[in-house]
């Protein structure tokens, strides 16, 4: 079972962890490569990521797009999350376009998690680990009007998560951007923006704003999300 899920081959890793970059990259092309060995190969390639980010980010992301076992996917996520603007831009361009795990409608029940939910979209999940790099690039793309509704919906998950875990990212310009999306004609963006406002945990304006929205809203789902967001604001 572990083999089929791509669990790392530790023997291979220990034996080849000092291999040359080009040798490792050549191995990745082989379609006959055992999943556990591929995972080990990716972990070793990770130490070259800073130097060869442009090439490796595309190669590794292609593996995710084409489908790969759980442990291989986790290893790729770890490597890509250490990326710069190059990787962030690549991931943003595929927000909402890989897999079918994204929200397509507002759930009838709010999350019970005591922290900000991890994104369901694979690209958003990696971006959530990239902190200020992801936030800066997403903010720029939203301001430029580069994102579709589906991309923006996932991008709001990233903004909310990163700000929730790093208060310094919660600037007034980002707050304005998130509030603007609350007025979106897309119901998912509206809902995601309300969730993202929970990240501004010490903001009296946000508290008053959400209370005002609660009074005006006639949607039970939206009201539930507003209540959840308010529960995080001190």
Coordinates of C-alpha atoms in Angstrom, one line a residue:
X1 CA 0.0 0.0 0.0
X2 CA 2.8 2.4 0.9
X3 CA 4.5 1.7 -2.4
X4 CA 1.4 2.6 -4.3
X5 CA 1.0 5.9 -2.4
X6 CA 4.6 6.9 -3.3
X7 CA 6.1 6.7 0.2
X8 CA 9.7 7.7 0.0
X9 CA 12.3 5.0 -0.7
X10 CA 14.7 5.8 2.1
X11 CA 17.4 3.4 0.8
X12 CA 17.5 5.2 -2.5
X13 CA 17.4 8.6 -0.8
X14 CA 20.4 7.8 1.4
X15 CA 22.3 6.3 -1.5
X16 CA 21.7 9.1 -4.0
X17 CA 21.2 12.2 -1.8
X18 CA 24.5 13.7 -3.1
X19 CA 23.8 13.0 -6.8
X20 CA 24.4 15.7 -9.4
X21 CA 21.4 17.9 -10.4
X22 CA 21.5 16.8 -14.1
X23 CA 21.5 13.1 -13.1
X24 CA 18.5 13.6 -10.9
X25 CA 16.6 15.6 -13.5
X26 CA 17.3 12.9 -16.1
X27 CA 15.8 10.3 -13.8
X28 CA 12.6 12.3 -13.5
X29 CA 11.9 11.8 -17.2
X30 CA 11.7 8.0 -16.9
X31 CA 8.1 6.7 -17.0
X32 CA 9.2 3.5 -15.4
X33 CA 10.5 5.1 -12.2
X34 CA 9.1 3.6 -9.0
X35 CA 6.9 6.0 -7.1
X36 CA 8.9 5.7 -3.9
X37 CA 12.1 6.4 -5.9
X38 CA 10.5 9.4 -7.6
X39 CA 9.5 10.8 -4.2
X40 CA 13.1 10.4 -3.0
X41 CA 14.4 12.0 -6.2
X42 CA 12.1 15.0 -5.7
X43 CA 13.3 15.5 -2.1
X44 CA 16.9 15.4 -3.3
X45 CA 16.2 17.9 -6.1
X46 CA 14.8 20.2 -3.5
X47 CA 18.2 21.3 -2.5
X48 CA 18.8 22.6 -6.0
X49 CA 15.5 24.4 -6.1
X50 CA 16.9 27.9 -5.3
X51 CA 19.3 27.6 -8.2
X52 CA 17.0 26.1 -10.8
X53 CA 13.6 27.3 -9.7
X54 CA 12.3 28.2 -13.1
X55 CA 12.9 24.8 -14.6
X56 CA 12.1 22.7 -11.5
X57 CA 8.9 24.5 -10.6
X58 CA 7.5 23.7 -14.1
X59 CA 8.7 20.1 -14.0
X60 CA 7.4 19.4 -10.5
X61 CA 4.1 21.2 -11.2
X62 CA 3.6 19.1 -14.3
X63 CA 3.8 16.0 -12.2
X64 CA 1.0 17.3 -10.0
X65 CA -1.1 18.2 -13.0
X66 CA -0.8 14.8 -14.5
X67 CA -1.5 13.1 -11.2
X68 CA 0.8 11.4 -8.7
X69 CA 0.5 9.4 -5.5
X70 CA -0.1 11.1 -2.1
X71 CA 3.5 11.1 -0.7
X72 CA 4.9 12.3 -4.0
X73 CA 2.4 15.2 -4.1
X74 CA 3.3 16.1 -0.5
X75 CA 7.0 16.2 -1.3
X76 CA 6.4 18.4 -4.4
X77 CA 4.3 20.8 -2.3
X78 CA 7.1 21.1 0.2
X79 CA 9.6 22.0 -2.5
X80 CA 7.3 24.4 -4.4
X81 CA 6.3 26.2 -1.2
X82 CA 9.9 27.4 -0.9
X83 CA 9.6 29.3 -4.2
X84 CA 9.8 32.9 -5.1
X85 CA 7.6 35.1 -7.4
X86 CA 8.4 32.6 -10.3
X87 CA 6.6 29.8 -8.5
X88 CA 3.9 31.9 -7.0
X89 CA 2.9 33.3 -10.5
X90 CA 2.8 29.7 -11.9
X91 CA 0.5 28.5 -9.1
X92 CA -1.7 31.6 -9.3
X93 CA -2.3 31.0 -13.0
X94 CA -3.7 27.5 -12.2
X95 CA -5.9 28.4 -9.2
X96 CA -9.2 26.5 -9.4
X97 CA -8.1 24.6 -12.5
X98 CA -6.6 21.4 -11.1
X99 CA -8.8 18.6 -9.7
X100 CA -12.4 18.8 -8.6
X101 CA -12.1 19.4 -4.9
X102 CA -12.9 23.1 -4.9
X103 CA -16.1 24.6 -3.5
X104 CA -18.7 25.0 -6.2
X105 CA -21.3 26.4 -3.9
X106 CA -21.6 27.7 -0.3
X107 CA -21.7 24.8 2.1
X108 CA -24.8 24.5 4.2
X109 CA -22.6 24.3 7.4
X110 CA -19.7 26.5 8.4
X111 CA -16.3 25.1 9.3
X112 CA -15.9 23.9 12.9
X113 CA -12.1 24.5 12.8
X114 CA -10.6 26.7 15.5
X115 CA -8.2 28.2 13.0
X116 CA -8.3 29.3 9.3
X117 CA -9.3 26.4 7.0
X118 CA -6.6 24.9 4.7
X119 CA -7.6 25.5 1.1
X120 CA -9.2 22.6 -0.9
X121 CA -7.5 23.7 -4.1
X122 CA -4.0 22.2 -4.5
X123 CA -2.4 25.4 -5.8
X124 CA -4.0 27.5 -3.1
X125 CA -2.8 25.1 -0.5
X126 CA 0.8 25.5 -1.7
X127 CA 0.4 29.3 -1.9
X128 CA -0.9 29.4 1.7
X129 CA 2.6 28.2 2.8
X130 CA 4.4 30.9 0.8
X131 CA 3.2 33.7 3.1
X132 CA 4.0 37.3 2.0
X133 CA 5.3 36.3 -1.5
X134 CA 1.9 34.7 -2.3
X135 CA 0.0 37.7 -0.7
X136 CA 1.9 40.3 -2.7
X137 CA 1.5 38.5 -6.0
X138 CA -2.2 37.8 -5.5
X139 CA -2.9 41.4 -4.5
X140 CA -1.2 42.6 -7.7
X141 CA -3.2 40.2 -9.8
X142 CA -6.5 41.2 -8.3
X143 CA -5.7 44.9 -8.7
X144 CA -4.8 44.3 -12.3
X145 CA -8.0 42.4 -12.9
X146 CA -6.2 39.4 -14.1
X147 CA -8.1 36.7 -12.2
X148 CA -11.4 35.0 -13.2
X149 CA -14.1 34.4 -10.5
X150 CA -12.9 30.8 -9.9
X151 CA -9.3 31.9 -9.5
X152 CA -10.3 34.8 -7.3
X153 CA -12.3 32.5 -5.1
X154 CA -9.3 30.3 -4.4
X155 CA -7.0 33.4 -4.1
X156 CA -9.2 34.7 -1.2
X157 CA -8.5 31.4 0.6
X158 CA -4.8 32.2 0.4
X159 CA -5.1 35.8 1.5
X160 CA -7.3 34.9 4.5
X161 CA -5.0 32.1 5.6
X162 CA -1.8 34.0 5.3
X163 CA -3.1 37.1 7.1
X164 CA -4.7 34.9 9.8
X165 CA -1.3 33.4 10.6
X166 CA 0.8 36.6 10.0
X167 CA -1.0 39.7 11.3
X168 CA 1.6 42.0 9.7
X169 CA 0.2 41.1 6.2
X170 CA -3.2 42.5 7.1
X171 CA -2.7 45.9 5.6
X172 CA -5.4 48.5 4.9
X173 CA -5.0 48.0 1.2
X174 CA -5.6 44.3 1.5
X175 CA -8.6 44.9 3.7
X176 CA -10.1 47.2 1.1
X177 CA -9.4 44.6 -1.6
X178 CA -11.2 41.8 0.4
X179 CA -14.1 44.0 1.3
X180 CA -14.5 45.0 -2.4
X181 CA -14.8 41.2 -3.3
X182 CA -17.6 41.0 -0.7
X183 CA -19.6 43.1 -3.2
X184 CA -18.9 40.6 -6.0
X185 CA -21.7 39.3 -8.1
X186 CA -20.1 35.8 -7.6
X187 CA -21.6 34.2 -4.5
X188 CA -18.5 32.1 -3.8
X189 CA -16.2 35.2 -3.8
X190 CA -18.7 37.0 -1.5
X191 CA -18.6 34.1 0.9
X192 CA -14.9 33.6 0.7
X193 CA -14.3 37.4 1.4
X194 CA -16.4 37.1 4.6
X195 CA -14.4 34.2 5.7
X196 CA -11.2 36.1 4.9
X197 CA -12.3 39.0 7.1
X198 CA -11.9 36.6 10.1
X199 CA -8.1 37.1 9.6
X200 CA -8.3 40.7 10.9
X201 CA -8.5 39.6 14.5
X202 CA -7.9 42.9 16.2
X203 CA -9.8 45.3 13.8
X204 CA -12.7 47.2 15.3
X205 CA -13.8 48.4 11.8
X206 CA -14.1 44.8 10.5
X207 CA -16.1 43.8 13.6
X208 CA -18.6 46.7 13.0
X209 CA -18.6 46.0 9.3
X210 CA -19.5 42.3 9.8
X211 CA -22.2 43.1 12.3
X212 CA -23.7 45.5 9.8
X213 CA -23.6 42.8 7.1
X214 CA -25.3 40.3 9.5
X215 CA -28.2 42.6 10.0
X216 CA -28.7 43.2 6.3
X217 CA -28.2 39.7 5.0
X218 CA -31.1 37.4 4.2
X219 CA -29.0 34.3 3.6
X220 CA -28.6 31.8 6.4
X221 CA -25.4 30.5 4.9
X222 CA -23.9 34.0 4.7
X223 CA -25.1 34.8 8.2
X224 CA -23.5 31.6 9.6
X225 CA -20.1 32.6 8.0
X226 CA -20.4 36.1 9.4
X227 CA -21.0 34.7 12.9
X228 CA -17.9 32.4 12.5
X229 CA -15.7 35.3 11.3
X230 CA -16.9 37.5 14.2
X231 CA -16.0 34.7 16.7
X232 CA -12.3 35.2 15.7
X233 CA -12.3 39.0 16.1
X234 CA -11.3 40.2 19.6

